[in-house]
Amino acid sequence: MATNLNTIKNWFKTGLKPTQSQFWATWDSFWHKDEAIPQSSISNLTTVLNAKAEKSQFDAHKTDTNAHAGLFNLKEDKINKGAPGGYAPLDGFGKIVSDYLNMVDDLITGGSNPLTAEQGKIIQIQLDAINLAIGTDDIDLDTLQEIVDKIKEIQEGLDAFLVNDLTTGGTTKALTAEMGKVLAARVALLEVTPIAEDFYIATLIDSTKLLYKTDTFREIDLQPFVGTAITNTNEIVRNGNDIFVVGNYSYDNSLTAFIVSLINCRIRNNVLVFDSSKYAVFPAPIHGLIFHNGFLYSATRTTTTNIAKINPYDFTDIRTLSLPNDATYGGQTTDILGYKDKLYVLVTADWYQTSKFVEISDNLTQYRNVFNIPFNAAYWTAPTSPFLIYCDEVYIPFLLAGDLMAMRVYDLQGNLRRERTNIPFVSIVSGSTYAVPHWMGIFNNKLLITNVYRKSLLRLDCTTLASEEAIALPSAITDDNSITRDGYLILNGEYNIYDTTAPAQLIKVKYNNFADYTVLLQGAAYNNGKGSYGSINNKINTNGLNLLEKKDNYLTKTADYQILMNDFPNNNCLVIFCNASGGSLTITLPAAAASPGYEVRVVKTDVSANTVTVRGSGAELINASNTQVLAAQYDKINIRSNGAQNFII
């Protein structure tokens, strides 16, 4: 029998000693491990066991194929896992998306398949950007629809205001930007540029065409603009943008010479074009041609009708001059120059005759023999010899035996100023032909000379006549050549009867460095090797200015400057305005011997304390001093040379 638990606790209080019977009663109140507990003594055990299935029943249920048949019929068969029409294995979300859901992970593919969440994120970012872009504090335009409606309204207004064609017209409408683009394209096709000061254009031997240079070398055929058959073109000059050409030259006058004017020439899309043209036949062959004081002047290379004055804008306005065929004037005129208000020709009767230097008024009413050049068996001029007038001095080359020449310099009154003999040409042609000078040009006080048969180029100093450089050339050079603004000679090769193995070449060479040398055209590309009779002839050219015509009589300087003889205008009086605000500067005069009668005027134009110093050439004096100083604004000085010294006047 079990003792109450509280009774047992009282037996074992602190300080008490349980009795033997109390101990036994205590142990008898609990089940010992060796004792079996009756089922009746376990609370609710019978009830719990009655709720459970019998083991035999459960085992029979597990093997019963009819048990839960309805549920099993709804399950997928294992063999259908991953098969088409089967079910997706739950072994990775990415595999489900990519292999079984066919989701699209970009915004380009399109279609009916679903987008990935990542693409949804991208779309949201774009929508946020759009909302930010169209955000406005205008309550009338704070929704996309309101903005769309306003754009439509503006578009309708623009449609009524803008014209998208070039035919409608109207003073109250505007062209669209697209039509502006169309107009710009059409204007570009019409854009033209004037021909440059050193524009290269040349005649061609045995051809109806001219050769010119823009982006490349091109040709223009003159035959459509000339009413007589063209055999050749041989002389070409210009006045601004007007170009004048003569052709059909022949020694025996067997061809009908012509002249043609191309008016207002310019470059369009790299092609030479002009507004109009006119032509006329001419009764005599034209060899030398210049444009001077508004008219063309020609030398005919005959002993009759030596000079012609031609109005290139009215071919009915022609005047001619035949010099007396006598000992004073008789001979043929090969070359002609215009200098200031006069014309000058070198008349030569033959290889072995006296030559005459003749001055002619530009209206062809007056003429005079300035001086004669007597024939000397070892020292003579040729009928084809060129000459130049430069700074009131006349440069005439002479032939010597072999590959040698001489140069004489006269003043315009016929006084010999200086001379140099035995100047060597470099030649690659052997034989009995002479080194006959054929063309001369001047650039920056350097005299450039070619010869017709011996194929060479020579440079002399204009002041000293010292030979500075000479080279052999691959082909003969004609008597009309060009000099560019930056000092390149464009030398026109022509067929050489004394060296038929050397086809003509078009050559570019630097005036002060013959090693800077380029063959521009040759062979078939250069008139089938025949070459040219010549290009626009800048015979005296310095920094792009031709001293045969008028030019400015002043310079403006802000730094040290050495005056060149080429700087002087035709009246030989040069004004230099000096601005020394950036620092003191020095103006150096040309040599007194090279500038007799020439006047220089220097003015200080600025208010600074910097000075302008005018210095004589080398140790030469200005009055009694080598230098003169201008210190105050508008200080000025006039200086003139007497050929030996400079004086303040």
PDB file of C-alpha atoms in Angstrom, residues 476-618:
ATOM      1  CA  ALA A 476      65.305  71.368-121.895  1.00  0.00           C
ATOM      2  CA  ILE A 477      63.328  74.200-120.288  1.00  0.00           C
ATOM      3  CA  THR A 478      61.047  76.573-122.174  1.00  0.00           C
ATOM      4  CA  ASP A 479      61.210  80.382-122.036  1.00  0.00           C
ATOM      5  CA  ASP A 480      58.125  80.902-119.819  1.00  0.00           C
ATOM      6  CA  ASN A 481      58.149  79.470-116.304  1.00  0.00           C
ATOM      7  CA  SER A 482      56.529  80.229-112.967  1.00  0.00           C
ATOM      8  CA  ILE A 483      57.678  81.100-109.458  1.00  0.00           C
ATOM      9  CA  THR A 484      55.398  80.347-106.510  1.00  0.00           C
ATOM     10  CA  ARG A 485      54.825  82.563-103.494  1.00  0.00           C
ATOM     11  CA  ASP A 486      57.067  80.337-101.369  1.00  0.00           C
ATOM     12  CA  GLY A 487      59.967  80.447-103.805  1.00  0.00           C
ATOM     13  CA  TYR A 488      59.605  77.303-105.899  1.00  0.00           C
ATOM     14  CA  LEU A 489      60.409  77.401-109.589  1.00  0.00           C
ATOM     15  CA  ILE A 490      57.973  75.479-111.778  1.00  0.00           C
ATOM     16  CA  LEU A 491      60.078  74.731-114.840  1.00  0.00           C
ATOM     17  CA  ASN A 492      58.286  73.604-117.987  1.00  0.00           C
ATOM     18  CA  GLY A 493      60.229  71.026-119.951  1.00  0.00           C
ATOM     19  CA  GLU A 494      59.980  70.986-123.736  1.00  0.00           C
ATOM     20  CA  TYR A 495      61.152  68.634-126.441  1.00  0.00           C
ATOM     21  CA  ASN A 496      64.857  69.172-127.182  1.00  0.00           C
ATOM     22  CA  ILE A 497      65.964  68.584-130.762  1.00  0.00           C
ATOM     23  CA  TYR A 498      69.560  68.325-129.530  1.00  0.00           C
ATOM     24  CA  ASP A 499      68.756  65.546-127.084  1.00  0.00           C
ATOM     25  CA  THR A 500      65.863  63.493-128.428  1.00  0.00           C
ATOM     26  CA  THR A 501      66.442  60.742-125.862  1.00  0.00           C
ATOM     27  CA  ALA A 502      65.281  63.026-123.029  1.00  0.00           C
ATOM     28  CA  PRO A 503      61.467  63.443-122.947  1.00  0.00           C
ATOM     29  CA  ALA A 504      60.191  66.643-121.370  1.00  0.00           C
ATOM     30  CA  GLN A 505      59.629  66.811-117.606  1.00  0.00           C
ATOM     31  CA  LEU A 506      57.752  69.263-115.410  1.00  0.00           C
ATOM     32  CA  ILE A 507      60.109  70.163-112.566  1.00  0.00           C
ATOM     33  CA  LYS A 508      59.684  71.869-109.183  1.00  0.00           C
ATOM     34  CA  VAL A 509      62.829  73.209-107.521  1.00  0.00           C
ATOM     35  CA  LYS A 510      63.481  75.627-104.631  1.00  0.00           C
ATOM     36  CA  TYR A 511      65.071  78.891-105.742  1.00  0.00           C
ATOM     37  CA  ASN A 512      67.746  78.849-102.999  1.00  0.00           C
ATOM     38  CA  ASN A 513      68.270  75.093-102.675  1.00  0.00           C
ATOM     39  CA  PHE A 514      68.437  73.127-105.905  1.00  0.00           C
ATOM     40  CA  ALA A 515      68.597  69.892-103.911  1.00  0.00           C
ATOM     41  CA  ASP A 516      64.934  70.508-103.070  1.00  0.00           C
ATOM     42  CA  TYR A 517      63.920  69.096-106.421  1.00  0.00           C
ATOM     43  CA  THR A 518      60.860  67.155-107.601  1.00  0.00           C
ATOM     44  CA  VAL A 519      59.730  65.847-110.982  1.00  0.00           C
ATOM     45  CA  LEU A 520      56.015  66.623-111.060  1.00  0.00           C
ATOM     46  CA  LEU A 521      55.144  65.111-114.440  1.00  0.00           C
ATOM     47  CA  GLN A 522      56.920  63.197-117.154  1.00  0.00           C
ATOM     48  CA  GLY A 523      56.355  60.778-120.012  1.00  0.00           C
ATOM     49  CA  ALA A 524      52.795  60.030-121.040  1.00  0.00           C
ATOM     50  CA  ALA A 525      51.404  62.070-118.143  1.00  0.00           C
ATOM     51  CA  TYR A 526      53.203  65.165-119.447  1.00  0.00           C
ATOM     52  CA  ASN A 527      51.781  65.604-122.933  1.00  0.00           C
ATOM     53  CA  ASN A 528      53.320  62.317-124.068  1.00  0.00           C
ATOM     54  CA  GLY A 529      56.802  63.603-123.336  1.00  0.00           C
ATOM     55  CA  LYS A 530      56.466  66.694-125.539  1.00  0.00           C
ATOM     56  CA  GLY A 531      55.955  69.054-122.617  1.00  0.00           C
ATOM     57  CA  SER A 532      54.941  72.689-122.684  1.00  0.00           C
ATOM     58  CA  TYR A 533      55.731  75.982-124.358  1.00  0.00           C
ATOM     59  CA  GLY A 534      55.374  77.672-120.977  1.00  0.00           C
ATOM     60  CA  SER A 535      53.226  78.775-118.048  1.00  0.00           C
ATOM     61  CA  ILE A 536      52.219  82.156-116.645  1.00  0.00           C
ATOM     62  CA  ASN A 537      55.589  83.824-116.339  1.00  0.00           C
ATOM     63  CA  ASN A 538      56.316  85.476-112.977  1.00  0.00           C
ATOM     64  CA  LYS A 539      59.635  86.797-114.213  1.00  0.00           C
ATOM     65  CA  ILE A 540      60.287  88.978-111.203  1.00  0.00           C
ATOM     66  CA  ASN A 541      58.584  87.621-108.160  1.00  0.00           C
ATOM     67  CA  THR A 542      59.210  88.245-104.482  1.00  0.00           C
ATOM     68  CA  ASN A 543      56.869  86.962-101.820  1.00  0.00           C
ATOM     69  CA  GLY A 544      54.229  86.624-104.503  1.00  0.00           C
ATOM     70  CA  LEU A 545      54.509  90.196-105.849  1.00  0.00           C
ATOM     71  CA  ASN A 546      55.458  90.817-109.471  1.00  0.00           C
ATOM     72  CA  LEU A 547      57.654  93.875-109.802  1.00  0.00           C
ATOM     73  CA  LEU A 548      56.703  94.242-113.457  1.00  0.00           C
ATOM     74  CA  GLU A 549      53.407  95.583-112.129  1.00  0.00           C
ATOM     75  CA  LYS A 550      52.463  98.034-109.375  1.00  0.00           C
ATOM     76  CA  LYS A 551      52.524  97.093-105.700  1.00  0.00           C
ATOM     77  CA  ASP A 552      52.100  98.776-102.304  1.00  0.00           C
ATOM     78  CA  ASN A 553      54.725 101.381-101.394  1.00  0.00           C
ATOM     79  CA  TYR A 554      54.687 100.704 -97.651  1.00  0.00           C
ATOM     80  CA  LEU A 555      55.399  97.968 -95.124  1.00  0.00           C
ATOM     81  CA  THR A 556      54.336  97.557 -91.483  1.00  0.00           C
ATOM     82  CA  LYS A 557      56.875  96.000 -89.125  1.00  0.00           C
ATOM     83  CA  THR A 558      56.827  94.960 -85.456  1.00  0.00           C
ATOM     84  CA  ALA A 559      60.208  93.199 -85.336  1.00  0.00           C
ATOM     85  CA  ASP A 560      63.712  93.509 -86.798  1.00  0.00           C
ATOM     86  CA  TYR A 561      63.708  93.630 -90.599  1.00  0.00           C
ATOM     87  CA  GLN A 562      66.277  93.681 -93.416  1.00  0.00           C
ATOM     88  CA  ILE A 563      64.955  95.722 -96.360  1.00  0.00           C
ATOM     89  CA  LEU A 564      65.166  93.857 -99.669  1.00  0.00           C
ATOM     90  CA  MET A 565      65.506  95.515-103.052  1.00  0.00           C
ATOM     91  CA  ASN A 566      62.354  93.629-103.968  1.00  0.00           C
ATOM     92  CA  ASP A 567      60.440  95.631-101.333  1.00  0.00           C
ATOM     93  CA  PHE A 568      60.696  98.878-103.283  1.00  0.00           C
ATOM     94  CA  PRO A 569      57.661  99.886-105.369  1.00  0.00           C
ATOM     95  CA  ASN A 570      57.964 101.266-108.869  1.00  0.00           C
ATOM     96  CA  ASN A 571      58.590 104.820-107.643  1.00  0.00           C
ATOM     97  CA  ASN A 572      61.619 103.575-105.634  1.00  0.00           C
ATOM     98  CA  CYS A 573      60.283 105.168-102.419  1.00  0.00           C
ATOM     99  CA  LEU A 574      59.504 102.761 -99.588  1.00  0.00           C
ATOM    100  CA  VAL A 575      57.655 103.761 -96.383  1.00  0.00           C
ATOM    101  CA  ILE A 576      57.966 101.533 -93.311  1.00  0.00           C
ATOM    102  CA  PHE A 577      55.575 102.015 -90.374  1.00  0.00           C
ATOM    103  CA  CYS A 578      57.156 100.572 -87.206  1.00  0.00           C
ATOM    104  CA  ASN A 579      55.222  99.553 -84.082  1.00  0.00           C
ATOM    105  CA  ALA A 580      57.711  98.927 -81.268  1.00  0.00           C
ATOM    106  CA  SER A 581      55.132  98.352 -78.513  1.00  0.00           C
ATOM    107  CA  GLY A 582      56.254  94.723 -78.309  1.00  0.00           C
ATOM    108  CA  GLY A 583      59.949  95.607 -78.049  1.00  0.00           C
ATOM    109  CA  SER A 584      62.635  97.726 -79.671  1.00  0.00           C
ATOM    110  CA  LEU A 585      63.393  96.841 -83.282  1.00  0.00           C
ATOM    111  CA  THR A 586      65.944  97.566 -85.995  1.00  0.00           C
ATOM    112  CA  ILE A 587      65.385  98.303 -89.693  1.00  0.00           C
ATOM    113  CA  THR A 588      68.465  97.579 -91.813  1.00  0.00           C
ATOM    114  CA  LEU A 589      68.930  99.366 -95.142  1.00  0.00           C
ATOM    115  CA  PRO A 590      69.996  97.623 -98.356  1.00  0.00           C
ATOM    116  CA  ALA A 591      73.533  98.186 -99.594  1.00  0.00           C
ATOM    117  CA  ALA A 592      73.967 101.751-100.849  1.00  0.00           C
ATOM    118  CA  ALA A 593      75.634 100.525-104.041  1.00  0.00           C
ATOM    119  CA  ALA A 594      72.574  98.423-104.879  1.00  0.00           C
ATOM    120  CA  SER A 595      70.072 101.223-104.251  1.00  0.00           C
ATOM    121  CA  PRO A 596      71.262 104.517-105.792  1.00  0.00           C
ATOM    122  CA  GLY A 597      68.435 107.060-105.775  1.00  0.00           C
ATOM    123  CA  TYR A 598      66.220 104.769-103.680  1.00  0.00           C
ATOM    124  CA  GLU A 599      64.476 106.392-100.713  1.00  0.00           C
ATOM    125  CA  VAL A 600      63.420 104.829 -97.403  1.00  0.00           C
ATOM    126  CA  ARG A 601      61.055 106.562 -94.986  1.00  0.00           C
ATOM    127  CA  VAL A 602      60.704 105.088 -91.485  1.00  0.00           C
ATOM    128  CA  VAL A 603      58.012 106.183 -88.985  1.00  0.00           C
ATOM    129  CA  LYS A 604      57.610 105.120 -85.311  1.00  0.00           C
ATOM    130  CA  THR A 605      53.865 104.763 -84.757  1.00  0.00           C
ATOM    131  CA  ASP A 606      53.530 103.628 -81.099  1.00  0.00           C
ATOM    132  CA  VAL A 607      53.658 105.499 -77.760  1.00  0.00           C
ATOM    133  CA  SER A 608      55.929 103.057 -75.928  1.00  0.00           C
ATOM    134  CA  ALA A 609      59.425 103.879 -74.660  1.00  0.00           C
ATOM    135  CA  ASN A 610      60.880 101.238 -77.005  1.00  0.00           C
ATOM    136  CA  THR A 611      62.998 102.563 -79.856  1.00  0.00           C
ATOM    137  CA  VAL A 612      63.201 102.034 -83.602  1.00  0.00           C
ATOM    138  CA  THR A 613      66.770 101.948 -84.937  1.00  0.00           C
ATOM    139  CA  VAL A 614      67.577 102.437 -88.603  1.00  0.00           C
ATOM    140  CA  ARG A 615      70.929 100.857 -89.476  1.00  0.00           C
ATOM    141  CA  GLY A 616      73.097 101.084 -92.555  1.00  0.00           C
ATOM    142  CA  SER A 617      74.100  97.904 -94.385  1.00  0.00           C
ATOM    143  CA  GLY A 618      77.210  96.495 -92.721  1.00  0.00           C
TER     144      GLY A 618
END
